[in-house]
């Protein structure tokens, strides 16, 4: 893979929380346009790994490169990288006192200095993309969880990221809302967005992921295409995990 084809590269990355070794020698290269699903038991380091990408967590050793920019933990690198990377969390974190539209225009207006009228046009395009343009003037508490999460995705897209990180985007949702959010994420993937998505939704993983990254105890245990991972996991720990999530 040439340098320009690489979106994210982790090289022997190690992360500790105090004495606790949360990420151990993480090596992973994500190509532009690639859709990675990260799975593994609770506490295995999934969130920590993807949070390193936009410096919500700092790492101690190894290297991380995002869109050709070396994440050296400097302010400059963090600012540049965050400009390329959007993130959605389990909790949508919309501002409760702002409408869906105003949630979407806030950062473009104040961070990117986009004129309000232009920011609103862009926001309406992305709200339409997540099928929420009919609810642009509603406040978060007037929306279902799935609708709020779709607004949160639109809000990220308004910053025109090259890479999207999702950390269990449907874990806080009622079952009926899960598929509406997963469909939106799948659409983004089909349009070529580079994505790393932590999820327990194995149906989604199988359908959408180019590769599955399975983690356990701070390590990447297995990286495989979905077909091999689900039909023929190579590691005992992957097999156990799959049995648990499938029987769940
Ligand atoms: P996952 O997302 O796979 O459930 P996390 O990345 O959240 O796992 O956490 C990995 C490990 O690091 C867990 O054992 C967790 O308790 C620990 N951890 C996470 N965040 C912190 C923190 N801020 N301080 C100390 N330990 C943490
Ligand atoms: Mg997590």
Coordinates of N, CA and C and ligand atoms in Angstrom, one line a residue:
X1 N 0.8 -1.2 0.0 CA 0.0 0.0 0.0 C 0.9 1.2 0.0
X2 N 0.6 2.2 -0.9 CA 1.4 3.4 -0.9 C 1.0 4.3 0.2
X3 N 1.8 5.2 0.6 CA 1.5 6.1 1.7 C 0.2 6.8 1.6
X4 N -0.1 7.3 0.3 CA -1.4 8.0 0.2 C -2.6 7.1 0.2
X5 N -2.4 5.8 0.2 CA -3.6 4.9 0.3 C -3.9 4.6 1.7
X6 N -3.0 5.0 2.6 CA -3.2 4.6 4.0 C -3.9 5.7 4.8
X7 N -5.0 5.3 5.4 CA -5.8 6.3 6.2 C -5.2 6.3 7.7
X8 N -5.1 5.2 8.2 CA -4.6 5.1 9.6 C -3.6 4.0 9.8
X9 N -2.5 4.3 10.5 CA -1.6 3.2 10.7 C -1.1 3.2 12.2
X10 N -1.4 2.1 12.9 CA -0.8 1.9 14.2 C 0.4 1.0 14.1
X11 N 1.5 1.5 14.7 CA 2.7 0.7 14.7 C 3.2 0.4 16.1
X12 N 3.2 -0.8 16.5 CA 3.6 -1.2 17.9 C 3.2 -0.2 19.0
X13 N 1.9 0.2 18.9 CA 1.4 1.2 19.8 C 1.0 0.6 21.1
X14 N 1.5 1.3 22.2 CA 1.2 0.8 23.5 C 0.6 2.0 24.3
X15 N -0.4 1.6 25.1 CA -1.1 2.6 25.9 C -1.3 2.0 27.3
X16 N -0.9 2.8 28.3 CA -1.2 2.4 29.7 C -2.0 3.5 30.4
X17 N -2.9 3.0 31.3 CA -3.6 3.9 32.2 C -2.9 3.7 33.5
X18 N -2.0 4.5 33.9 CA -1.2 4.3 35.1 C -0.4 3.1 34.9
X19 N -0.6 2.1 35.7 CA 0.2 0.8 35.6 C -0.5 -0.2 34.7
X20 N -1.8 0.1 34.4 CA -2.6 -0.8 33.6 C -2.3 -0.7 32.1
X21 N -1.9 -1.9 31.5 CA -1.4 -1.9 30.1 C -2.7 -2.1 29.3
X22 N -3.3 -1.1 28.7 CA -4.6 -1.2 28.1 C -4.4 -1.6 26.6
X23 N -3.4 -1.2 25.9 CA -3.1 -1.6 24.5 C -1.7 -2.1 24.4
X24 N -1.6 -3.3 23.9 CA -0.3 -3.9 23.8 C 0.2 -4.1 22.4
X25 N 1.2 -3.4 21.9 CA 1.8 -3.6 20.6 C 0.7 -3.7 19.5
X26 N -0.1 -2.7 19.4 CA -1.1 -2.7 18.4 C -0.5 -2.3 17.0
X27 N -0.7 -3.2 16.1 CA -0.3 -3.0 14.7 C -1.5 -3.2 13.8
X28 N -1.8 -2.1 13.0 CA -2.9 -2.2 12.1 C -2.8 -1.1 11.1
X29 N -3.1 -1.4 9.8 CA -3.1 -0.4 8.8 C -4.4 -0.4 8.2
X30 N -5.1 0.7 8.2 CA -6.4 0.9 7.6 C -6.3 1.6 6.3
X31 N -6.8 1.1 5.2 CA -6.6 1.7 3.9 C -7.7 2.8 3.7
X32 N -7.5 3.7 2.9 CA -8.5 4.7 2.6 C -9.8 4.0 2.0
X33 N -10.9 4.3 2.6 CA -12.2 3.8 2.1 C -12.5 2.4 2.8
X34 N -11.6 2.0 3.6 CA -11.8 0.7 4.2 C -12.8 0.8 5.4
X35 N -13.6 -0.3 5.6 CA -14.5 -0.3 6.7 C -14.1 -1.4 7.7
X36 N -13.7 -1.0 8.9 CA -13.2 -1.9 9.9 C -14.2 -2.0 11.0
X37 N -14.6 -3.2 11.3 CA -15.4 -3.4 12.5 C -14.5 -4.0 13.6
X38 N -14.5 -3.3 14.8 CA -13.7 -3.8 15.9 C -14.7 -4.4 16.9
X39 N -14.3 -5.7 17.3 CA -15.2 -6.3 18.2 C -14.3 -7.0 19.3
X40 N -14.9 -7.5 20.3 CA -14.2 -8.2 21.4 C -14.9 -7.9 22.7
X41 N -14.5 -8.7 23.7 CA -15.2 -8.6 25.0 C -15.0 -7.2 25.6
X42 N -15.9 -6.9 26.6 CA -15.9 -5.7 27.3 C -14.5 -5.5 28.0
X43 N -13.9 -4.4 27.9 CA -12.6 -4.1 28.6 C -11.4 -4.6 27.8
X44 N -11.6 -5.0 26.5 CA -10.5 -5.5 25.8 C -9.7 -4.4 25.1
X45 N -10.2 -3.1 25.2 CA -9.4 -2.0 24.6 C -9.9 -1.4 23.4
X46 N -11.1 -1.8 23.0 CA -11.7 -1.3 21.7 C -11.8 0.2 21.7
X47 N -12.5 0.7 22.7 CA -12.6 2.2 22.8 C -11.3 2.9 22.9
X48 N -10.4 2.3 23.7 CA -9.1 3.0 23.9 C -8.4 3.1 22.5
X49 N -8.5 2.0 21.8 CA -7.7 2.0 20.5 C -8.3 3.0 19.5
X50 N -9.6 3.1 19.4 CA -10.1 4.1 18.4 C -10.0 5.5 19.0
X51 N -10.0 5.6 20.3 CA -9.9 7.0 20.9 C -8.5 7.5 20.7
X52 N -7.5 6.7 20.5 CA -6.2 7.2 20.3 C -6.1 7.9 18.9
X53 N -7.0 7.5 18.0 CA -6.9 8.0 16.6 C -7.1 9.5 16.6
X54 N -8.0 10.0 17.5 CA -8.2 11.5 17.5 C -7.8 12.1 18.8
X55 N -6.9 11.3 19.5 CA -6.3 11.9 20.7 C -7.2 12.1 21.9
X56 N -8.3 11.3 21.9 CA -9.1 11.4 23.1 C -8.3 10.6 24.2
X57 N -7.4 9.8 23.8 CA -6.4 9.1 24.7 C -5.1 9.3 24.0
X58 N -4.1 9.5 24.9 CA -2.7 9.6 24.4 C -2.1 8.2 24.6
X59 N -1.1 7.9 23.7 CA -0.4 6.7 23.9 C 1.0 7.0 24.3
X60 N 1.7 5.9 24.8 CA 3.0 6.1 25.4 C 4.2 5.7 24.4
X61 N 3.9 4.7 23.7 CA 5.0 4.3 22.8 C 4.5 3.7 21.5
X62 N 5.4 3.6 20.5 CA 5.0 3.2 19.2 C 4.6 4.4 18.4
X63 N 3.9 4.2 17.3 CA 3.6 5.3 16.4 C 2.2 5.2 15.8
X64 N 1.6 6.3 15.6 CA 0.2 6.4 15.0 C 0.2 7.5 13.9
X65 N -0.2 7.1 12.7 CA -0.2 8.1 11.6 C -1.7 8.1 11.1
X66 N -2.2 9.3 11.0 CA -3.6 9.5 10.5 C -3.6 10.4 9.3
X67 N -4.1 9.9 8.2 CA -4.1 10.8 7.0 C -2.7 11.4 6.7
X68 N -1.7 10.6 6.9 CA -0.3 11.1 6.6 C 0.3 11.9 7.7
X69 N -0.5 12.2 8.7 CA 0.0 13.1 9.8 C 0.4 12.2 11.0
X70 N 1.6 12.4 11.4 CA 2.1 11.7 12.6 C 1.5 12.2 13.9
X71 N 0.8 11.4 14.6 CA 0.2 11.8 15.8 C 1.3 11.7 16.9
X72 N 1.9 12.9 17.1 CA 3.0 12.9 18.1 C 2.6 13.5 19.4
X73 N 1.3 13.6 19.6 CA 0.7 14.2 20.8 C 0.9 15.7 20.9
X74 N 1.5 16.3 19.8 CA 1.6 17.8 19.9 C 0.2 18.4 19.6
X75 N 0.0 19.7 20.0 CA -1.2 20.4 19.8 C -1.5 20.5 18.3
X76 N -0.4 20.8 17.6 CA -0.6 20.9 16.1 C -1.1 19.7 15.4
X77 N -0.5 18.5 15.8 CA -0.9 17.3 15.2 C -2.3 16.9 15.6
X78 N -2.7 17.2 16.9 CA -4.0 16.9 17.3 C -5.1 17.7 16.6
X79 N -4.7 19.0 16.4 CA -5.7 19.9 15.7 C -5.9 19.4 14.2
X80 N -4.7 19.2 13.6 CA -4.8 18.7 12.2 C -5.6 17.4 12.0
X81 N -5.3 16.5 12.9 CA -5.9 15.2 12.8 C -7.4 15.3 13.1
X82 N -7.8 16.0 14.1 CA -9.2 16.1 14.4 C -10.0 16.8 13.3
X83 N -9.3 17.5 12.5 CA -9.9 18.2 11.3 C -10.3 17.1 10.3
X84 N -9.7 15.9 10.3 CA -10.0 14.9 9.3 C -10.8 13.8 9.9
X85 N -11.0 13.8 11.2 CA -11.6 12.6 11.8 C -12.9 13.0 12.6
X86 N -14.0 12.3 12.3 CA -15.3 12.5 13.0 C -15.5 11.4 13.9
X87 N -16.3 11.6 15.0 CA -16.5 10.5 16.0 C -17.9 10.5 16.5
X88 N -18.5 9.3 16.6 CA -19.8 9.2 17.2 C -19.7 8.2 18.3
X89 N -20.4 8.5 19.4 CA -20.3 7.7 20.6 C -21.6 7.0 20.9
X90 N -21.6 6.1 21.9 CA -22.8 5.4 22.3 C -23.8 6.5 22.8
X91 N -23.4 7.4 23.6 CA -24.2 8.5 24.0 C -24.1 9.6 23.0
X92 N -25.2 10.1 22.5 CA -25.1 11.0 21.3 C -24.4 12.3 21.6
X93 N -24.5 12.8 22.8 CA -23.9 14.0 23.2 C -24.3 15.2 22.4
X94 N -25.6 15.3 22.0 CA -26.1 16.5 21.3 C -26.3 17.5 22.4
X95 N -26.2 18.8 22.0 CA -26.5 19.9 22.9 C -28.0 20.0 23.1
X96 N -28.5 19.8 24.3 CA -29.9 19.7 24.5 C -30.7 21.0 24.3
X97 N -30.0 22.1 24.3 CA -30.6 23.4 24.2 C -30.6 23.9 22.7
X98 N -30.0 23.1 21.8 CA -30.0 23.4 20.4 C -30.8 22.5 19.6
X99 N -31.4 23.0 18.5 CA -32.2 22.2 17.6 C -31.2 21.2 16.8
X100 N -31.8 20.3 16.2 CA -30.9 19.4 15.3 C -30.1 20.2 14.4
X101 N -30.7 21.2 13.7 CA -30.0 22.0 12.8 C -28.8 22.8 13.4
X102 N -29.2 23.4 14.6 CA -28.1 24.2 15.3 C -27.0 23.3 15.8
X103 N -27.3 22.1 16.2 CA -26.3 21.2 16.6 C -25.3 20.9 15.5
X104 N -25.9 20.9 14.3 CA -25.1 20.6 13.1 C -24.3 21.8 12.6
X105 N -24.7 23.0 12.8 CA -24.0 24.1 12.3 C -23.0 24.7 13.3
X106 N -23.1 24.3 14.5 CA -22.3 25.0 15.6 C -20.8 24.9 15.2
X107 N -20.3 23.7 15.0 CA -18.8 23.6 14.8 C -18.4 24.2 13.5
X108 N -19.1 24.0 12.4 CA -18.7 24.6 11.1 C -18.7 26.2 11.3
X109 N -19.6 26.8 12.0 CA -19.7 28.2 12.1 C -18.5 28.7 13.0
X110 N -18.4 28.0 14.2 CA -17.4 28.6 15.2 C -16.0 28.1 15.0
X111 N -15.9 26.9 14.5 CA -14.5 26.3 14.3 C -14.0 26.6 12.9
X112 N -14.8 26.3 11.9 CA -14.4 26.5 10.5 C -14.8 27.8 9.9
X113 N -15.4 28.7 10.7 CA -15.8 30.0 10.2 C -16.6 30.0 9.0
X114 N -17.5 29.0 8.8 CA -18.4 29.0 7.7 C -19.5 29.9 7.9
X115 N -19.9 30.8 7.0 CA -21.0 31.7 7.2 C -22.3 30.9 7.5
X116 N -23.1 31.4 8.4 CA -24.3 30.7 8.9 C -25.2 30.1 7.8
X117 N -25.5 31.0 6.8 CA -26.4 30.5 5.7 C -25.8 29.3 5.0
X118 N -24.5 29.4 4.7 CA -23.9 28.3 4.0 C -23.9 27.0 4.9
X119 N -23.6 27.2 6.2 CA -23.5 26.1 7.2 C -24.9 25.4 7.2
X120 N -25.9 26.2 7.1 CA -27.3 25.6 7.2 C -27.6 24.8 6.0
X121 N -27.2 25.3 4.8 CA -27.4 24.5 3.6 C -26.7 23.2 3.7
X122 N -25.4 23.2 4.1 CA -24.7 22.0 4.3 C -25.3 21.1 5.3
X123 N -25.7 21.6 6.4 CA -26.3 20.8 7.5 C -27.6 20.2 7.0
X124 N -28.4 20.9 6.2 CA -29.6 20.3 5.7 C -29.3 19.1 4.7
X125 N -28.2 19.3 4.0 CA -27.9 18.1 3.1 C -27.5 16.9 3.9
X126 N -26.7 17.1 5.0 CA -26.4 15.9 5.8 C -27.5 15.4 6.6
X127 N -28.4 16.3 7.0 CA -29.6 15.8 7.7 C -30.5 15.0 6.8
X128 N -30.5 15.4 5.5 CA -31.3 14.6 4.5 C -30.6 13.3 4.3
X129 N -29.3 13.3 4.3 CA -28.6 12.0 4.1 C -28.9 11.0 5.2
X130 N -29.0 11.5 6.4 CA -29.4 10.6 7.5 C -30.9 10.5 7.7
X131 N -31.6 11.0 6.8 CA -33.1 11.0 6.8 C -33.7 11.7 8.0
X132 N -33.1 12.8 8.3 CA -33.6 13.6 9.5 C -33.9 15.1 9.1
X133 N -34.0 15.3 7.8 CA -34.2 16.7 7.3 C -35.6 17.2 7.7
X134 N -36.5 16.2 7.9 CA -37.9 16.6 8.3 C -38.0 17.0 9.8
X135 N -36.8 16.8 10.5 CA -36.9 17.1 12.0 C -35.8 18.1 12.4
X136 N -35.4 18.9 11.4 CA -34.3 19.8 11.6 C -34.5 20.8 12.8
X137 N -35.7 21.2 13.0 CA -36.0 22.2 14.0 C -36.4 21.6 15.4
X138 N -36.3 20.3 15.5 CA -36.7 19.7 16.8 C -35.4 19.7 17.7
X139 N -35.7 19.7 19.0 CA -34.7 19.6 20.0 C -34.4 18.1 20.3
X140 N -33.3 17.8 20.8 CA -33.0 16.4 21.1 C -34.0 15.7 21.9
X141 N -34.6 16.4 22.9 CA -35.6 15.6 23.8 C -36.9 15.4 23.0
X142 N -37.0 15.9 21.8 CA -38.2 15.6 21.0 C -38.0 14.5 20.0
X143 N -36.8 13.9 20.1 CA -36.4 12.9 19.1 C -36.1 11.6 19.8
X144 N -36.4 10.5 19.1 CA -36.0 9.2 19.6 C -34.5 9.0 19.7
X145 N -34.1 8.0 20.4 CA -32.6 7.7 20.5 C -32.0 7.5 19.1
X146 N -32.7 6.8 18.2 CA -32.1 6.5 16.9 C -32.1 7.8 16.1
X147 N -33.1 8.6 16.3 CA -33.1 9.9 15.5 C -32.0 10.8 16.0
X148 N -31.8 10.8 17.4 CA -30.7 11.6 17.9 C -29.3 11.2 17.4
X149 N -29.2 9.8 17.3 CA -27.9 9.3 16.9 C -27.7 9.7 15.4
X150 N -28.7 9.7 14.6 CA -28.6 10.1 13.2 C -28.2 11.6 13.1
X151 N -28.8 12.4 14.0 CA -28.4 13.8 14.0 C -26.9 13.9 14.4
X152 N -26.5 13.1 15.4 CA -25.1 13.2 15.8 C -24.2 12.8 14.6
X153 N -24.6 11.8 13.8 CA -23.8 11.4 12.7 C -23.8 12.6 11.7
X154 N -24.9 13.2 11.4 CA -25.0 14.3 10.5 C -24.1 15.5 11.0
X155 N -24.1 15.7 12.3 CA -23.3 16.7 12.9 C -21.8 16.5 12.6
X156 N -21.4 15.2 12.8 CA -20.0 14.9 12.4 C -19.7 15.1 11.0
X157 N -20.6 14.7 10.1 CA -20.4 14.8 8.7 C -20.2 16.3 8.2
X158 N -20.9 17.2 8.9 CA -20.9 18.6 8.6 C -19.4 19.1 8.6
X159 N -18.6 18.5 9.4 CA -17.2 18.9 9.5 C -16.3 18.3 8.4
X160 N -17.0 17.6 7.4 CA -16.4 17.0 6.3 C -15.2 16.1 6.6
X161 N -15.4 15.1 7.5 CA -14.3 14.2 7.9 C -13.9 13.2 6.7
X162 N -12.7 12.8 6.7 CA -12.2 11.7 5.8 C -12.4 10.4 6.4
X163 N -12.4 10.4 7.8 CA -12.4 9.2 8.6 C -13.5 9.3 9.6
X164 N -14.3 8.3 9.8 CA -15.3 8.3 10.9 C -15.0 7.2 11.9
X165 N -15.1 7.5 13.1 CA -14.9 6.5 14.2 C -16.3 6.4 14.9
X166 N -16.7 5.2 15.1 CA -18.0 4.9 15.8 C -17.7 4.0 17.0
X167 N -18.1 4.4 18.2 CA -17.9 3.6 19.4 C -19.2 3.1 19.9
X168 N -19.6 1.9 19.5 CA -20.9 1.3 19.9 C -22.0 2.3 19.7
X169 N -22.2 2.7 18.4 CA -23.2 3.7 18.1 C -24.6 3.3 18.4
X170 N -24.9 2.0 18.5 CA -26.3 1.5 18.7 C -26.5 0.9 20.0
X171 N -25.5 0.9 20.9 CA -25.6 0.2 22.2 C -26.7 0.8 23.1
X172 N -26.9 2.1 22.9 CA -27.9 2.7 23.9 C -29.3 2.8 23.3
X173 N -29.5 2.1 22.1 CA -30.8 2.3 21.4 C -31.7 1.1 21.6
X174 N -33.0 1.4 21.5 CA -34.0 0.3 21.6 C -33.9 -0.4 20.2
X175 N -34.3 -1.7 20.3 CA -34.1 -2.6 19.1 C -34.6 -2.0 17.8
X176 N -35.8 -1.3 17.8 CA -36.3 -0.8 16.6 C -35.5 0.3 16.0
X177 N -34.7 1.0 16.8 CA -33.9 2.1 16.3 C -32.5 1.7 15.8
X178 N -32.1 0.5 16.1 CA -30.8 0.0 15.8 C -30.6 0.0 14.3
X179 N -31.5 -0.6 13.6 CA -31.3 -0.8 12.2 C -31.3 0.5 11.4
X180 N -32.1 1.5 11.9 CA -32.1 2.8 11.1 C -30.7 3.5 11.2
X181 N -30.1 3.3 12.4 CA -28.7 3.9 12.5 C -27.7 3.1 11.7
X182 N -27.8 1.8 11.8 CA -26.8 0.9 11.1 C -26.9 1.1 9.6
X183 N -28.2 1.3 9.1 CA -28.4 1.6 7.7 C -27.6 2.8 7.2
X184 N -27.7 3.9 8.1 CA -27.1 5.1 7.7 C -25.5 4.9 7.7
X185 N -25.0 4.2 8.7 CA -23.6 3.9 8.7 C -23.2 3.1 7.5
X186 N -24.0 2.1 7.1 CA -23.7 1.3 6.0 C -23.7 2.1 4.7
X187 N -24.6 3.1 4.6 CA -24.6 3.9 3.4 C -23.4 4.7 3.3
X188 N -22.9 5.3 4.4 CA -21.7 6.0 4.5 C -20.5 5.2 3.9
X189 N -20.5 4.0 4.4 CA -19.4 3.0 4.0 C -19.5 2.8 2.5
X190 N -20.7 2.6 2.0 CA -20.9 2.4 0.5 C -20.4 3.6 -0.3
X191 N -20.5 4.8 0.3 CA -20.0 6.0 -0.4 C -18.5 6.2 -0.3
X192 N -17.8 5.3 0.4 CA -16.4 5.3 0.4 C -15.7 5.9 1.6
X193 N -16.6 6.2 2.7 CA -16.0 6.7 3.9 C -15.1 5.7 4.6
X194 N -13.9 6.1 5.0 CA -13.1 5.2 5.9 C -13.7 5.2 7.2
X195 N -13.9 4.0 7.8 CA -14.6 3.9 9.0 C -13.9 2.8 10.0
X196 N -13.8 3.2 11.2 CA -13.6 2.2 12.3 C -14.8 2.2 13.2
X197 N -15.4 1.0 13.3 CA -16.7 1.0 14.1 C -16.6 -0.1 15.1
X198 N -16.7 0.3 16.4 CA -16.8 -0.7 17.4 C -18.3 -1.1 17.6
X199 N -18.6 -2.4 17.4 CA -20.0 -2.8 17.5 C -20.1 -4.2 17.9
X200 N -21.2 -4.6 18.5 CA -21.5 -6.0 18.8 C -22.6 -6.5 17.8
X201 N -22.9 -5.6 16.8 CA -23.9 -6.0 15.9 C -23.2 -6.9 14.8
X202 N -23.3 -8.2 15.0 CA -22.5 -9.0 14.1 C -23.1 -9.2 12.7
X203 N -24.4 -9.0 12.6 CA -25.0 -9.0 11.3 C -24.5 -7.9 10.4
X204 N -24.5 -6.7 11.1 CA -23.9 -5.5 10.4 C -22.5 -5.7 10.0
X205 N -21.7 -6.3 11.0 CA -20.3 -6.5 10.8 C -20.1 -7.4 9.5
X206 N -20.8 -8.4 9.5 CA -20.7 -9.4 8.4 C -21.0 -8.8 7.0
X207 N -22.0 -7.9 7.0 CA -22.5 -7.3 5.8 C -21.6 -6.1 5.3
X208 N -21.1 -5.3 6.3 CA -20.5 -4.1 5.9 C -19.0 -4.0 6.0
X209 N -18.5 -4.8 6.9 CA -17.0 -4.7 7.2 C -16.2 -5.2 6.0
X210 N -15.1 -4.6 5.7 CA -14.1 -5.2 4.8 C -13.2 -6.1 5.7
X211 N -12.9 -5.7 6.9 CA -12.2 -6.6 7.8 C -12.7 -6.4 9.2
X212 N -12.6 -7.5 9.9 CA -13.0 -7.5 11.4 C -11.7 -7.6 12.2
X213 N -11.6 -6.7 13.2 CA -10.5 -6.7 14.1 C -11.0 -7.2 15.4
X214 N -10.5 -8.4 15.9 CA -11.0 -8.9 17.1 C -9.9 -8.7 18.2
X215 N -10.4 -8.0 19.3 CA -9.4 -7.7 20.4 C -9.8 -8.5 21.7
X216 N -8.7 -8.8 22.4 CA -8.9 -9.3 23.7 C -7.7 -8.9 24.6
X217 N -8.0 -8.5 25.8 CA -7.0 -8.1 26.8 C -5.9 -7.2 26.2
X218 N -6.4 -6.2 25.5 CA -5.5 -5.1 25.1 C -4.7 -5.5 23.8
X219 N -5.0 -6.6 23.2 CA -4.3 -7.0 22.0 C -5.2 -7.3 20.8
X220 N -4.7 -7.1 19.7 CA -5.4 -7.5 18.5 C -5.1 -9.0 18.3
X221 N -6.1 -9.8 18.5 CA -5.9 -11.3 18.4 C -6.0 -11.8 17.0
X222 N -7.0 -11.2 16.2 CA -7.2 -11.7 14.9 C -7.7 -10.6 14.0
X223 N -7.2 -10.5 12.8 CA -7.8 -9.6 11.8 C -8.1 -10.5 10.6
X224 N -9.4 -10.4 10.2 CA -9.8 -11.3 9.1 C -11.0 -10.7 8.3
X225 N -11.2 -11.2 7.1 CA -12.4 -10.8 6.4 C -13.6 -11.4 7.1
X226 N -14.7 -10.8 7.0 CA -15.9 -11.2 7.7 C -16.2 -12.7 7.5
X227 N -16.1 -13.1 6.2 CA -16.5 -14.5 5.9 C -15.6 -15.5 6.7
X228 N -14.3 -15.3 6.7 CA -13.5 -16.2 7.4 C -13.7 -16.0 8.9
X229 N -13.8 -14.8 9.4 CA -14.0 -14.6 10.8 C -15.2 -15.3 11.3
X230 N -16.3 -15.2 10.6 CA -17.5 -15.8 11.1 C -17.7 -17.3 10.9
X231 N -17.1 -17.7 9.8 CA -17.2 -19.2 9.5 C -16.1 -20.0 10.0
X232 N -14.9 -19.3 10.2 CA -13.8 -20.1 10.5 C -12.8 -19.3 11.4
X233 N -13.2 -18.8 12.5 CA -12.3 -18.0 13.4 C -11.0 -18.8 13.7
X234 N -9.9 -18.2 13.6 CA -8.6 -18.9 13.8 C -8.3 -19.1 15.3
X235 N -8.8 -18.3 16.1 CA -8.3 -18.3 17.5 C -9.4 -18.8 18.4
X236 N -9.0 -19.5 19.5 CA -9.9 -20.0 20.5 C -10.7 -18.8 21.1
X237 N -10.0 -17.7 21.3 CA -10.7 -16.6 22.0 C -11.8 -16.0 21.1
X238 N -11.5 -16.0 19.8 CA -12.5 -15.4 18.8 C -13.7 -16.4 18.8
X239 N -13.4 -17.7 18.8 CA -14.5 -18.7 18.7 C -15.4 -18.5 20.0
X240 N -14.8 -18.4 21.1 CA -15.6 -18.2 22.4 C -16.4 -17.0 22.3
X241 N -15.8 -15.9 21.8 CA -16.5 -14.6 21.8 C -17.7 -14.7 20.8
X242 N -17.5 -15.3 19.7 CA -18.6 -15.5 18.7 C -19.7 -16.3 19.3
X243 N -19.4 -17.4 20.0 CA -20.4 -18.2 20.6 C -21.2 -17.4 21.6
X244 N -20.5 -16.6 22.3 CA -21.3 -15.7 23.3 C -22.2 -14.7 22.7
X245 N -21.7 -14.0 21.7 CA -22.5 -13.0 21.1 C -23.7 -13.6 20.3
X246 N -23.4 -14.8 19.7 CA -24.5 -15.4 18.9 C -25.5 -16.0 19.8
X247 N -25.1 -16.5 20.9 CA -26.1 -17.1 21.8 C -26.8 -16.1 22.7
X248 N -26.3 -14.8 22.6 CA -26.8 -13.8 23.5 C -28.3 -13.5 23.2
Ligands
LIG1 P1 -13.6 -1.7 25.7 O1 -14.0 -0.5 24.9 O2 -13.1 -2.9 24.8 O3 -14.7 -2.2 26.6 P2 -11.8 0.1 27.0 O4 -10.9 0.5 25.9 O5 -12.9 1.0 27.4 O6 -12.4 -1.3 26.6 O7 -11.0 -0.3 28.2 C1 -9.9 -1.1 28.2 C2 -9.4 -1.3 29.6 O8 -8.8 -0.1 30.1 C3 -10.4 -1.7 30.6 O9 -9.8 -2.6 31.5 C4 -10.8 -0.4 31.3 O10 -11.2 -0.7 32.6 C5 -9.4 0.3 31.3 N1 -9.7 1.8 31.2 C6 -10.4 2.4 30.3 N2 -10.4 3.8 30.5 C7 -9.6 4.0 31.6 C8 -9.3 5.1 32.3 N3 -9.6 6.3 32.0 N4 -8.5 4.9 33.4 C9 -8.1 3.7 33.8 N5 -8.4 2.6 33.2 C10 -9.2 2.7 32.1
LIG2 MG1 -15.8 0.5 24.8

